[in-house]
PDB file of C-alpha atoms in Angstrom:
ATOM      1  CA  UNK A   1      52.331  -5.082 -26.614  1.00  0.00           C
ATOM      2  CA  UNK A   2      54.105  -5.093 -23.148  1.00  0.00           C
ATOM      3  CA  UNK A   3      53.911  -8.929 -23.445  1.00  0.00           C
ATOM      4  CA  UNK A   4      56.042  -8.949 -26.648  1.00  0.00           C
ATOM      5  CA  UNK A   5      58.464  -6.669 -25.565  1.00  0.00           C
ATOM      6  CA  UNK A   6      58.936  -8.734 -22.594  1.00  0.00           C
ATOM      7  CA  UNK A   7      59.260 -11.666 -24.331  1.00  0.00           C
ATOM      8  CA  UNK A   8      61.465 -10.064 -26.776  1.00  0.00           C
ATOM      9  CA  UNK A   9      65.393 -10.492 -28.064  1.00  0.00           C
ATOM     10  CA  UNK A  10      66.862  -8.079 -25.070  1.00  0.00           C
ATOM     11  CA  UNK A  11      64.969  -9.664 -22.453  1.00  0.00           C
ATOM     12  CA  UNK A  12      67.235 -11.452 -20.167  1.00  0.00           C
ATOM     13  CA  UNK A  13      66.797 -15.211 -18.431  1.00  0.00           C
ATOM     14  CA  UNK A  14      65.637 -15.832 -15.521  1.00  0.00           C
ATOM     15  CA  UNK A  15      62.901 -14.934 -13.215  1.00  0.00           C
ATOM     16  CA  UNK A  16      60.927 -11.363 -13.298  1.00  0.00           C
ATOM     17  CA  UNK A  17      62.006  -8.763 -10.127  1.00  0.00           C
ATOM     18  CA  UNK A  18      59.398  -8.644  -7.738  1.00  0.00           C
ATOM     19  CA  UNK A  19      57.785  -6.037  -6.216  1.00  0.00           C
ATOM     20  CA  UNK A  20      59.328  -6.753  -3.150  1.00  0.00           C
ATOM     21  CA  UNK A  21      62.288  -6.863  -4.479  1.00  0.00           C
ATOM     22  CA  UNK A  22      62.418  -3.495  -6.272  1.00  0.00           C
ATOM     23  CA  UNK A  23      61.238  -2.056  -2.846  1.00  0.00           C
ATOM     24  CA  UNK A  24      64.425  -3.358  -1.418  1.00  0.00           C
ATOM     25  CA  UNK A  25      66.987  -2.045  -4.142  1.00  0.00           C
ATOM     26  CA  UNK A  26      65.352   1.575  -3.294  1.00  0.00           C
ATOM     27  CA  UNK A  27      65.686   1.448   0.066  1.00  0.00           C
ATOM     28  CA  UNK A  28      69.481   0.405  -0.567  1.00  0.00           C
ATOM     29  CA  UNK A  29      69.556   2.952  -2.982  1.00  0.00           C
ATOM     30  CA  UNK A  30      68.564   6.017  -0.644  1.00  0.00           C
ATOM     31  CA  UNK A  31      70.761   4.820   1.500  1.00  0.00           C
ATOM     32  CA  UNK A  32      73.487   4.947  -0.443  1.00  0.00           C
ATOM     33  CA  UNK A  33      73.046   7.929  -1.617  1.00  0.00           C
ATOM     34  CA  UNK A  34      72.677   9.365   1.814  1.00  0.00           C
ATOM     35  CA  UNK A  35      75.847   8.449   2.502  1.00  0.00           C
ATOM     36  CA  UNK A  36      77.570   9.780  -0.082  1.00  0.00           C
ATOM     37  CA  UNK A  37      75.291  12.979   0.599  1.00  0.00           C
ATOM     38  CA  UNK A  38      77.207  13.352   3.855  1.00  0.00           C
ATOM     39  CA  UNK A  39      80.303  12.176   3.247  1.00  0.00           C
ATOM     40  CA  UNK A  40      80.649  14.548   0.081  1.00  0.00           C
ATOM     41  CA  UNK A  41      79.399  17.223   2.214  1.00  0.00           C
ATOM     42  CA  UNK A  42      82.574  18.283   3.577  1.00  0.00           C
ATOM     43  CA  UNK A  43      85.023  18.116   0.721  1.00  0.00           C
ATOM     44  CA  UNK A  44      82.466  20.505  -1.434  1.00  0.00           C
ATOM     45  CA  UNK A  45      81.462  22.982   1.148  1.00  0.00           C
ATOM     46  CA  UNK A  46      84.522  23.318   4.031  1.00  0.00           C
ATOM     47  CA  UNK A  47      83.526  24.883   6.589  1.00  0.00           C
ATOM     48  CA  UNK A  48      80.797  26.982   4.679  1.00  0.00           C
ATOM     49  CA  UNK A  49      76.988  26.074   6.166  1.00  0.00           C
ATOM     50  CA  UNK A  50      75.326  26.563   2.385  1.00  0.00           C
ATOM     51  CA  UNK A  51      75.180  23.135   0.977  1.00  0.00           C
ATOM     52  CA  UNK A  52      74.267  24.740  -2.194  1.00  0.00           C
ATOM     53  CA  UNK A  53      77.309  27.097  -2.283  1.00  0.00           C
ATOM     54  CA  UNK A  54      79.416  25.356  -4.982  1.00  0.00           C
ATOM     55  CA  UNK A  55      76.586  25.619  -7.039  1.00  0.00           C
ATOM     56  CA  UNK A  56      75.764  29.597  -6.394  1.00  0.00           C
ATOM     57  CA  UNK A  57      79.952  29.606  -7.062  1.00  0.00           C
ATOM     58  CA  UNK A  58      79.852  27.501 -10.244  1.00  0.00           C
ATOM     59  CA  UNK A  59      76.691  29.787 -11.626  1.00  0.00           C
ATOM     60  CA  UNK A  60      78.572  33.074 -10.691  1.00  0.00           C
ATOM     61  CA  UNK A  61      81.605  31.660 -13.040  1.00  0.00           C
ATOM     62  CA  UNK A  62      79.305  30.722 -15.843  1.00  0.00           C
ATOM     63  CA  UNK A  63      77.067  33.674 -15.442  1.00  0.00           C
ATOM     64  CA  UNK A  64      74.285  31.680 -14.886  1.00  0.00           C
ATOM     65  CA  UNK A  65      71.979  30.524 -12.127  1.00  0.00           C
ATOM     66  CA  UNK A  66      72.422  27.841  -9.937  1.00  0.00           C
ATOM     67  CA  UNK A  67      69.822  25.519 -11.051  1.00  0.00           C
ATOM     68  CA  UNK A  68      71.770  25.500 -14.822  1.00  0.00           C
ATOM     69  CA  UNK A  69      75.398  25.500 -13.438  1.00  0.00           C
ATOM     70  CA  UNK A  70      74.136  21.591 -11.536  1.00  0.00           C
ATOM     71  CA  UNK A  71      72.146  20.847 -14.611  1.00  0.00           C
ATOM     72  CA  UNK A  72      75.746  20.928 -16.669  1.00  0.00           C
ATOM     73  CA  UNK A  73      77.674  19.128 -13.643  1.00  0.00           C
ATOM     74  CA  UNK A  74      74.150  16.447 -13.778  1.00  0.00           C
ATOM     75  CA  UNK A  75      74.390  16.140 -17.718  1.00  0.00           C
ATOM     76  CA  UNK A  76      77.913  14.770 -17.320  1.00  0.00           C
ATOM     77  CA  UNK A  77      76.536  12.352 -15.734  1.00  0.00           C
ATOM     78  CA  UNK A  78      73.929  10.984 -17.235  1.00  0.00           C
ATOM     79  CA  UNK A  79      75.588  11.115 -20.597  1.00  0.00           C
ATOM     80  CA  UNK A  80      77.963   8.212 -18.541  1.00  0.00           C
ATOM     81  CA  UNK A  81      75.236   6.384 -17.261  1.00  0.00           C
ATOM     82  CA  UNK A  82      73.474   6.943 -21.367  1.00  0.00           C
ATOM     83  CA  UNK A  83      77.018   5.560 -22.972  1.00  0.00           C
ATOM     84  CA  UNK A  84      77.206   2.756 -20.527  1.00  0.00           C
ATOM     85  CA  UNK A  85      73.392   1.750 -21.390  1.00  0.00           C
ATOM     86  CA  UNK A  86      74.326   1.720 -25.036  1.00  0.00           C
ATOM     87  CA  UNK A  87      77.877   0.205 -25.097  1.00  0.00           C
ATOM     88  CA  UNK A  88      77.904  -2.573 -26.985  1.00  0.00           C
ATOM     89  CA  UNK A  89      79.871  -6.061 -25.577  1.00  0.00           C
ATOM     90  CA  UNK A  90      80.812  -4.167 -22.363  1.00  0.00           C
ATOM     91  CA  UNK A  91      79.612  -5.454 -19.111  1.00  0.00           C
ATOM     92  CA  UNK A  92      80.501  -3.261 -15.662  1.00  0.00           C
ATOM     93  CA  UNK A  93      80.699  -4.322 -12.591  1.00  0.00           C
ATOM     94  CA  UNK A  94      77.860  -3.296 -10.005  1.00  0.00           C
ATOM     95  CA  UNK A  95      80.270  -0.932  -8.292  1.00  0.00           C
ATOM     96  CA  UNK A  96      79.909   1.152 -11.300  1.00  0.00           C
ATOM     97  CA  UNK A  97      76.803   1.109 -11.990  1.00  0.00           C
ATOM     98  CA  UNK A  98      76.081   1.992  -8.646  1.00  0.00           C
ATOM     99  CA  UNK A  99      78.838   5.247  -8.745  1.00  0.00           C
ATOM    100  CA  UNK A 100      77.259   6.754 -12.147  1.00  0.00           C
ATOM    101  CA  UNK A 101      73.268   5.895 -10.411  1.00  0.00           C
ATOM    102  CA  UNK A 102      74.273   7.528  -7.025  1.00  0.00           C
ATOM    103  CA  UNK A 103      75.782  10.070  -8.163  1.00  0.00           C
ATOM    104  CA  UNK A 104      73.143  11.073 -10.739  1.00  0.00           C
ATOM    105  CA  UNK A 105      70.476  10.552  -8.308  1.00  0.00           C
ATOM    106  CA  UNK A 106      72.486  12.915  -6.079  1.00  0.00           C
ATOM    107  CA  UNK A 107      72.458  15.828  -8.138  1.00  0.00           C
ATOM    108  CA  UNK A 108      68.763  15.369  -8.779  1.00  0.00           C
ATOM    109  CA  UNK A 109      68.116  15.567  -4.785  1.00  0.00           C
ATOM    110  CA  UNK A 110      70.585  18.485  -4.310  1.00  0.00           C
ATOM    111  CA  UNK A 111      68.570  20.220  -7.495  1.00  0.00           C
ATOM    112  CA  UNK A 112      65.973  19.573  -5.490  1.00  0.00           C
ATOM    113  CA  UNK A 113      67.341  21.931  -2.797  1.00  0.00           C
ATOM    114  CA  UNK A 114      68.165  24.664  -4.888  1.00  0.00           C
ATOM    115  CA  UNK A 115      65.145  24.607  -6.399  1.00  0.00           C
ATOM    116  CA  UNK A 116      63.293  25.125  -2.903  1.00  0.00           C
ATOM    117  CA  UNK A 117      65.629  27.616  -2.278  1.00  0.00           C
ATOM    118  CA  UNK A 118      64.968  29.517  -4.665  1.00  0.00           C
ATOM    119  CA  UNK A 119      61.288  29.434  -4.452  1.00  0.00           C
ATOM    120  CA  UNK A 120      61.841  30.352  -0.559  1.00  0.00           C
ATOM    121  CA  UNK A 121      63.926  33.332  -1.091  1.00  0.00           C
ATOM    122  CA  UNK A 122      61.474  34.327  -3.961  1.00  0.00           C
ATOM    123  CA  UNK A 123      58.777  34.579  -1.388  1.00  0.00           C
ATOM    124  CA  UNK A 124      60.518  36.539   0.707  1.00  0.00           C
TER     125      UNK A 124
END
């Protein structure tokens, strides 16, 4: 089955990605996002020292918690990254891709966080 899907219609030219290879775009990929990490760091928390505090901010607007106040910033998103998989004779550039991906990945790390969080003030 795999074979015929790879082999199919949507498949494009050219030579497979190697293992190597996909190794090397997620290296480049953490890194990225790393970056951004930091650099975003300061325009969404000031001088506060909780990373997580626009999101405990965003939750206490929506009446919510903090884990659903990123999933709604998150879904934004990925519905993006979802239209841009599905548009039909549009091609980005890599820079975009690469916004939409980072920045999707990001809020999956930083739920990550307040996840923790919240399981290590729960134990407390």
């Amino acid at each position: 089955m795999a074979d015929k899907i790879r082999d199919g219609p949507f498949v494009k030219e050219g030579y497979p990605i190697t293992q190597k290879e996909v190794n090397a775009v997620f290296d480049e990929q953490v890194k990225r996002c790393a970056g951004i990490l930091q650099q975003k760091t300061k325009e969404y928390t000031g001088d506060d020292t909780d990373r997580l505090g626009a999101f405990k901010a965003a939750a206490a607007l929506q009446h919510t918690t903090p884990e659903r106040a990123l999933a709604g910033m998150l879904a934004k998103h990925i519905v993006s990254l979802y239209d841009m998989c599905f548009a039909d004779s549009v091609s980005y550039e890599e820079s975009v891709w690469d916004e939409k991906i980072t920045d999707s990945l990001n809020y999956l790390f930083l739920l990550k966080a307040v996840v923790k969080e919240g399981n290590t003030n729960k134990q407390d």
